[in-house]
CSV table of C-alpha atoms and ligand atoms in Angstrom, one decimal:
chain,number,residue,atom,x,y,z
A,770,LYS,CA,-36.5,-1.2,45.2
A,771,ALA,CA,-39.0,1.5,43.5
A,772,ARG,CA,-38.5,1.4,40.0
A,773,LYS,CA,-38.7,5.8,38.9
A,774,ARG,CA,-38.7,5.5,35.9
A,775,PHE,CA,-42.3,3.3,36.4
A,776,GLY,CA,-43.3,5.5,38.9
A,777,GLN,CA,-43.9,3.9,42.1
A,778,ASN,CA,-44.2,4.8,45.1
A,779,PHE,CA,-46.4,1.6,46.8
A,780,LEU,CA,-49.2,2.0,49.9
A,781,HIS,CA,-47.8,1.4,52.4
A,782,ASP,CA,-50.4,3.4,54.9
A,783,VAL,CA,-53.1,0.0,55.9
A,784,GLY,CA,-55.8,2.5,57.5
A,785,ILE,CA,-54.9,3.7,53.3
A,786,ILE,CA,-55.8,0.7,51.9
A,787,ARG,CA,-59.0,-0.3,53.6
A,788,ARG,CA,-60.7,3.2,53.3
A,789,ILE,CA,-60.1,3.1,49.6
A,790,VAL,CA,-61.4,-0.6,49.4
A,791,ALA,CA,-64.4,0.9,51.2
A,792,CYS,CA,-64.4,3.1,48.9
A,793,ILE,CA,-64.5,0.7,46.2
A,794,ALA,CA,-67.0,-2.2,47.4
A,795,PRO,CA,-66.1,-4.7,46.0
A,796,LYS,CA,-68.5,-7.5,45.8
A,797,GLU,CA,-68.1,-11.7,44.6
A,798,GLY,CA,-69.1,-12.1,41.0
A,799,GLN,CA,-67.4,-9.0,39.6
A,800,ARG,CA,-65.0,-8.2,37.5
A,801,VAL,CA,-62.0,-6.3,39.0
A,802,VAL,CA,-59.8,-4.5,37.2
A,803,GLU,CA,-56.8,-3.1,38.8
A,804,ILE,CA,-54.2,-1.4,36.5
A,805,GLY,CA,-50.3,-1.4,38.8
A,806,PRO,CA,-50.9,-4.0,41.3
A,807,GLY,CA,-47.1,-4.1,42.4
A,808,LYS,CA,-46.4,-5.8,45.4
A,809,GLY,CA,-50.6,-6.3,46.1
A,810,ALA,CA,-51.5,-4.1,48.6
A,811,LEU,CA,-54.9,-2.9,47.3
A,812,THR,CA,-54.8,-6.2,45.5
A,813,GLU,CA,-55.8,-8.9,48.5
A,814,GLY,CA,-59.1,-6.3,50.2
A,815,ILE,CA,-60.1,-6.4,46.4
A,816,ILE,CA,-59.8,-10.1,45.8
A,817,SER,CA,-61.0,-11.2,48.5
A,818,ALA,CA,-64.3,-9.9,47.6
A,819,THR,CA,-64.7,-10.3,44.6
A,820,LYS,CA,-62.0,-14.0,44.7
A,821,ARG,CA,-61.0,-12.9,40.8
A,822,MET,CA,-59.7,-10.5,39.4
A,823,ASP,CA,-57.6,-9.4,36.8
A,824,VAL,CA,-54.3,-7.4,37.4
A,825,VAL,CA,-52.7,-5.7,34.6
A,826,GLU,CA,-48.9,-4.7,35.3
A,827,LEU,CA,-45.7,-3.6,33.5
A,828,ASP,CA,-42.5,-3.9,35.2
A,829,ARG,CA,-42.2,-8.0,35.3
A,830,ASP,CA,-39.8,-8.2,38.2
A,831,LEU,CA,-43.4,-7.6,40.9
A,832,ILE,CA,-44.8,-10.1,39.1
A,833,PRO,CA,-43.5,-12.8,41.0
A,834,ILE,CA,-44.0,-11.0,45.2
A,835,LEU,CA,-47.2,-10.3,44.0
A,836,ARG,CA,-48.0,-14.1,42.5
A,837,VAL,CA,-46.3,-15.1,46.8
A,838,ASN,CA,-47.9,-12.7,48.3
A,839,LEU,CA,-51.7,-13.8,46.6
A,840,PHE,CA,-50.5,-17.6,46.2
A,841,ARG,CA,-54.7,-18.0,48.5
A,842,TYR,CA,-56.3,-17.2,45.2
A,843,PRO,CA,-56.0,-18.7,42.7
A,844,ASP,CA,-58.5,-16.7,40.3
A,845,LEU,CA,-56.2,-14.0,39.9
A,846,ASN,CA,-55.2,-13.0,36.3
A,847,VAL,CA,-52.1,-11.0,35.3
A,848,HIS,CA,-51.6,-9.9,32.4
A,849,GLU,CA,-47.7,-8.6,32.7
A,850,ALA,CA,-48.6,-5.7,29.5
A,851,ASP,CA,-49.3,-2.3,30.0
A,852,ALA,CA,-51.7,-0.2,30.8
A,853,MET,CA,-51.3,2.3,28.1
A,854,LYS,CA,-52.0,-0.6,25.5
A,855,PHE,CA,-54.3,-2.9,26.5
A,856,ASP,CA,-57.6,-3.5,25.3
A,857,PHE,CA,-60.0,-3.6,28.2
A,858,SER,CA,-62.5,-5.0,26.5
A,859,SER,CA,-61.3,-8.0,26.3
A,860,LEU,CA,-62.0,-8.1,30.1
A,861,ALA,CA,-65.1,-7.2,29.3
A,862,GLN,CA,-66.7,-9.6,27.5
A,863,ASP,CA,-70.0,-10.9,29.9
A,864,GLY,CA,-70.2,-7.8,31.5
A,865,ASN,CA,-68.9,-4.7,32.5
A,866,ILE,CA,-65.3,-4.5,34.6
A,867,ARG,CA,-64.9,-1.8,37.1
A,868,VAL,CA,-61.4,-0.2,36.8
A,869,VAL,CA,-59.3,0.5,40.1
A,870,GLY,CA,-55.4,1.5,40.7
A,871,ASN,CA,-52.6,3.0,42.8
A,872,LEU,CA,-52.0,5.1,38.5
A,873,PRO,CA,-47.5,5.4,38.3
A,874,TYR,CA,-48.0,9.6,38.0
A,875,ASN,CA,-46.0,10.1,35.4
A,876,ILE,CA,-48.6,8.2,33.0
A,877,SER,CA,-51.9,9.0,34.5
A,878,THR,CA,-53.9,11.7,32.2
A,879,PRO,CA,-52.7,9.6,29.1
A,880,LEU,CA,-53.7,6.9,30.4
A,881,ILE,CA,-57.0,8.4,31.4
A,882,PHE,CA,-57.7,9.5,27.7
A,883,HIS,CA,-56.7,5.9,26.9
A,884,LEU,CA,-59.9,4.2,29.7
A,885,LEU,CA,-62.4,6.7,28.3
A,886,SER,CA,-62.4,5.2,24.9
A,887,PHE,CA,-63.9,2.3,27.0
A,888,ALA,CA,-66.3,4.1,29.1
A,889,GLU,CA,-69.3,2.0,27.8
A,890,GLN,CA,-67.7,-0.6,29.4
A,891,ILE,CA,-66.4,-0.4,32.4
A,892,ASP,CA,-69.3,0.9,35.2
A,893,ASP,CA,-67.4,3.0,37.4
A,894,MET,CA,-63.4,3.5,38.0
A,895,HIS,CA,-61.4,4.4,41.0
A,896,PHE,CA,-57.8,5.9,41.3
A,897,MET,CA,-55.2,6.9,43.0
A,898,LEU,CA,-53.8,10.7,41.0
A,899,GLN,CA,-52.0,13.1,42.1
A,900,LYS,CA,-53.7,15.0,44.2
A,901,GLU,CA,-53.5,18.2,41.0
A,902,VAL,CA,-54.7,15.8,38.9
A,903,VAL,CA,-57.9,15.5,40.3
A,904,ASP,CA,-58.6,18.7,41.4
A,905,ARG,CA,-58.1,18.4,37.5
A,906,LEU,CA,-60.5,15.8,36.5
A,907,ALA,CA,-63.9,17.2,38.9
A,908,ALA,CA,-63.6,21.0,38.8
A,909,ARG,CA,-66.6,22.2,37.6
A,910,PRO,CA,-66.3,25.8,35.2
A,911,GLY,CA,-64.8,28.6,36.5
A,912,ASP,CA,-62.7,26.9,38.6
A,913,ASN,CA,-58.6,27.0,38.4
A,914,LEU,CA,-57.6,24.2,37.2
A,915,TYR,CA,-61.0,23.1,34.9
A,916,GLY,CA,-59.9,22.3,31.6
A,917,ARG,CA,-59.7,19.7,28.6
A,918,LEU,CA,-59.0,17.1,31.0
A,919,SER,CA,-61.9,17.7,32.9
A,920,VAL,CA,-64.3,18.1,29.9
A,921,MET,CA,-63.2,15.4,28.3
A,922,ALA,CA,-63.3,13.6,31.9
A,923,GLN,CA,-67.0,14.6,32.9
A,924,TYR,CA,-67.7,14.2,28.9
A,925,TYR,CA,-67.7,10.7,29.4
A,926,CYS,CA,-68.2,10.0,33.7
A,927,ARG,CA,-69.7,12.0,36.9
A,928,VAL,CA,-66.6,12.6,38.5
A,929,GLU,CA,-66.1,12.9,42.7
A,930,SER,CA,-63.0,14.4,44.0
A,931,LEU,CA,-63.3,11.7,47.6
A,932,PHE,CA,-60.3,12.0,50.0
A,933,ILE,CA,-56.4,13.4,50.4
A,934,VAL,CA,-53.4,11.2,50.9
A,935,GLY,CA,-50.4,12.5,52.3
A,936,PRO,CA,-47.1,11.2,50.7
A,937,GLU,CA,-46.9,9.2,53.8
A,938,SER,CA,-48.1,7.1,52.7
A,939,PHE,CA,-46.4,5.9,50.9
A,940,ASP,CA,-42.3,4.0,50.1
A,941,PRO,CA,-40.9,5.7,48.8
A,942,PRO,CA,-42.8,8.9,49.5
A,943,PRO,CA,-43.9,10.8,46.4
A,944,LYS,CA,-43.3,15.3,46.2
A,945,VAL,CA,-47.3,15.9,46.1
A,946,ASP,CA,-49.9,14.8,47.6
A,947,SER,CA,-52.6,12.1,46.3
A,948,ALA,CA,-56.4,12.4,45.9
A,949,ILE,CA,-58.5,9.2,45.7
A,950,VAL,CA,-61.0,10.3,42.8
A,951,ARG,CA,-64.8,7.7,42.2
A,952,MET,CA,-65.4,8.2,37.6
A,953,VAL,CA,-68.7,7.2,37.3
A,954,PRO,CA,-69.2,6.8,33.1
A,955,HIS,CA,-73.1,7.9,32.7
A,956,LYS,CA,-75.4,5.1,31.1
A,957,THR,CA,-76.7,7.5,28.7
A,958,LEU,CA,-74.6,11.1,27.5
A,959,PRO,CA,-75.8,14.0,28.4
A,960,CYS,CA,-75.0,15.3,25.1
A,961,VAL,CA,-73.7,12.8,22.5
A,962,ALA,CA,-70.9,14.9,19.9
A,963,GLN,CA,-71.1,13.5,16.8
A,964,ASP,CA,-67.9,13.1,15.9
A,965,LEU,CA,-65.4,12.5,19.1
A,966,LYS,CA,-62.4,13.4,17.4
A,967,MET,CA,-64.0,16.9,17.3
A,968,LEU,CA,-65.1,17.5,20.1
A,969,GLU,CA,-61.5,15.9,21.5
A,970,ASP,CA,-60.0,19.3,18.7
A,971,MET,CA,-62.2,21.5,19.8
A,972,VAL,CA,-61.6,21.4,23.5
A,973,ARG,CA,-57.7,22.1,23.1
A,974,ILE,CA,-58.0,24.7,20.7
A,975,GLY,CA,-60.6,26.0,22.9
A,976,PHE,CA,-58.5,25.9,25.5
A,977,GLN,CA,-55.1,26.9,23.4
A,978,GLN,CA,-54.6,30.1,25.9
A,979,ARG,CA,-56.2,30.5,29.2
A,980,ARG,CA,-56.4,33.7,29.3
A,981,LYS,CA,-58.3,34.4,26.2
A,982,THR,CA,-61.8,34.5,25.2
A,983,LEU,CA,-63.0,32.1,22.7
A,984,ARG,CA,-63.3,34.1,20.0
A,985,ASN,CA,-59.2,35.0,20.2
A,986,ASN,CA,-57.9,30.8,19.8
A,987,TYR,CA,-60.8,30.1,18.0
A,988,LYS,CA,-59.9,33.0,15.2
A,989,GLY,CA,-60.5,31.2,11.9
A,990,VAL,CA,-62.5,28.0,13.5
A,991,LEU,CA,-66.1,30.0,14.4
A,992,ASN,CA,-67.3,33.1,13.4
A,993,ASP,CA,-69.9,35.7,15.2
A,994,GLU,CA,-72.8,34.9,13.9
A,995,GLU,CA,-71.9,31.1,14.3
A,996,PHE,CA,-70.8,32.0,18.1
A,997,ALA,CA,-74.4,33.7,18.1
A,998,ALA,CA,-76.2,30.5,16.8
A,999,LEU,CA,-75.2,28.9,19.1
A,1000,ASP,CA,-75.7,31.7,21.9
A,1001,ILE,CA,-72.0,31.9,23.6
A,1002,ASP,CA,-70.5,35.3,24.3
A,1003,PRO,CA,-67.7,35.1,22.2
A,1004,SER,CA,-65.9,37.7,24.5
A,1005,LEU,CA,-65.3,34.8,27.3
A,1006,ARG,CA,-62.8,33.1,27.7
A,1007,PRO,CA,-62.7,28.4,27.7
A,1008,GLU,CA,-63.3,28.6,31.6
A,1009,ARG,CA,-66.9,29.4,30.9
A,1010,LEU,CA,-68.1,26.8,29.1
A,1011,ASP,CA,-69.1,23.5,29.9
A,1012,VAL,CA,-69.2,20.3,28.7
A,1013,ASP,CA,-72.5,20.9,26.2
A,1014,ASP,CA,-71.4,23.9,25.2
A,1015,PHE,CA,-68.1,22.0,23.3
A,1016,VAL,CA,-70.1,19.0,22.4
A,1017,ARG,CA,-71.8,22.0,20.1
A,1018,ILE,CA,-69.7,23.5,19.0
A,1019,ALA,CA,-68.1,20.3,17.9
A,1020,ASN,CA,-71.4,19.6,16.3
A,1021,LEU,CA,-71.6,23.2,14.7
A,1022,VAL,CA,-67.9,22.4,13.2
A,1023,SER,CA,-68.9,19.3,11.8
A,1024,LYS,CA,-72.2,19.7,10.6
A,1025,ARG,CA,-70.8,22.5,8.5
A,1026,GLY,CA,-67.6,20.3,7.6
B,870,LIG,N1,-50.8,-0.8,43.5
B,870,LIG,C1,-49.3,-0.9,44.2
B,870,LIG,C2,-49.8,-0.2,45.8
B,870,LIG,O1,-50.4,1.2,46.1
B,870,LIG,O2,-48.7,-0.5,46.1
B,870,LIG,C3,-48.9,0.3,42.9
B,870,LIG,C4,-49.1,1.6,43.0
B,870,LIG,S1,-47.2,2.7,42.1
B,870,LIG,C5,-48.0,3.9,42.2
B,870,LIG,C6,-47.7,1.8,40.3
B,870,LIG,C7,-48.0,0.6,39.7
B,870,LIG,O3,-48.1,0.7,38.0
B,870,LIG,C8,-46.1,-0.1,39.6
B,870,LIG,O4,-46.6,-1.0,40.4
B,870,LIG,C9,-45.8,-0.3,38.0
B,870,LIG,O5,-44.5,-0.7,37.7
B,870,LIG,C10,-46.8,-0.1,37.5
B,870,LIG,N2,-47.1,0.6,35.8
B,870,LIG,C11,-46.2,0.9,36.2
B,870,LIG,N3,-46.4,1.6,34.0
B,870,LIG,C12,-47.1,1.0,34.4
B,870,LIG,C13,-48.3,0.7,32.7
B,870,LIG,N4,-48.0,0.7,31.4
B,870,LIG,N5,-48.8,-0.3,33.3
B,870,LIG,C14,-49.5,-0.9,33.9
B,870,LIG,N6,-48.8,-1.4,35.1
B,870,LIG,C15,-47.8,0.3,35.1
């Protein structure tokens, strides 16, 4: 039986599974890491191409089922662990990894933040998420859902929403639509934040009140002269700033001390 606290919705739609695997396009020898393999719905399509795979699963009761379903693949490495605490760099010792997963929706945002901290060691990521989370990840300045998650994800990655998956493709069906997202970490960052913590802080402060102006949100942090030096109009709303603007704000505040 599916466990709610582990965010379990198992994929059973073979057409959708095939489509996801086609988007991932796994090749022999690649190091693919799957988060939350469950009973292996996505795993087999991947490991049959790559021949080896690492999977991170928290629910120990699922692991014997997974092993039985994938007994043909001796090079399946199962890590019984919490992906939120997992050191993904330990799997990237001999080259970058690719990360995939039909993620537990209850922890998807913090899990993505955790993964972004390994961006340098990741070639790409493909995730099934709540459609709204995919829309947030991929939102552009001015979009309704553009916010903290969009800026931080796009600081590290090129984000592409691939396709929508309806609730009927899962057992049990979730209450909302899902979507597949592709995130490809930039090989070299288009703009570099001197202090990542500062970037995170400035993005959070900037979006504290979406309907308010930048001047309002950054009160006590940035004055009008500093906005002028950055060539940013303080009467705008935060949704107008692009990633580069937030990086420039963070770098100015870091430098000023
Ligand atoms: N991949 C399977 C599928 O598509 O049918 C299962 C997807 S289900 C939405 C999420 C999976 O993540 C479950 O197997 C669940 O046990 C596992 N999971 C939940 N929390 C986790 C965590 N913190 N770390 C690793 N796996 C987790």
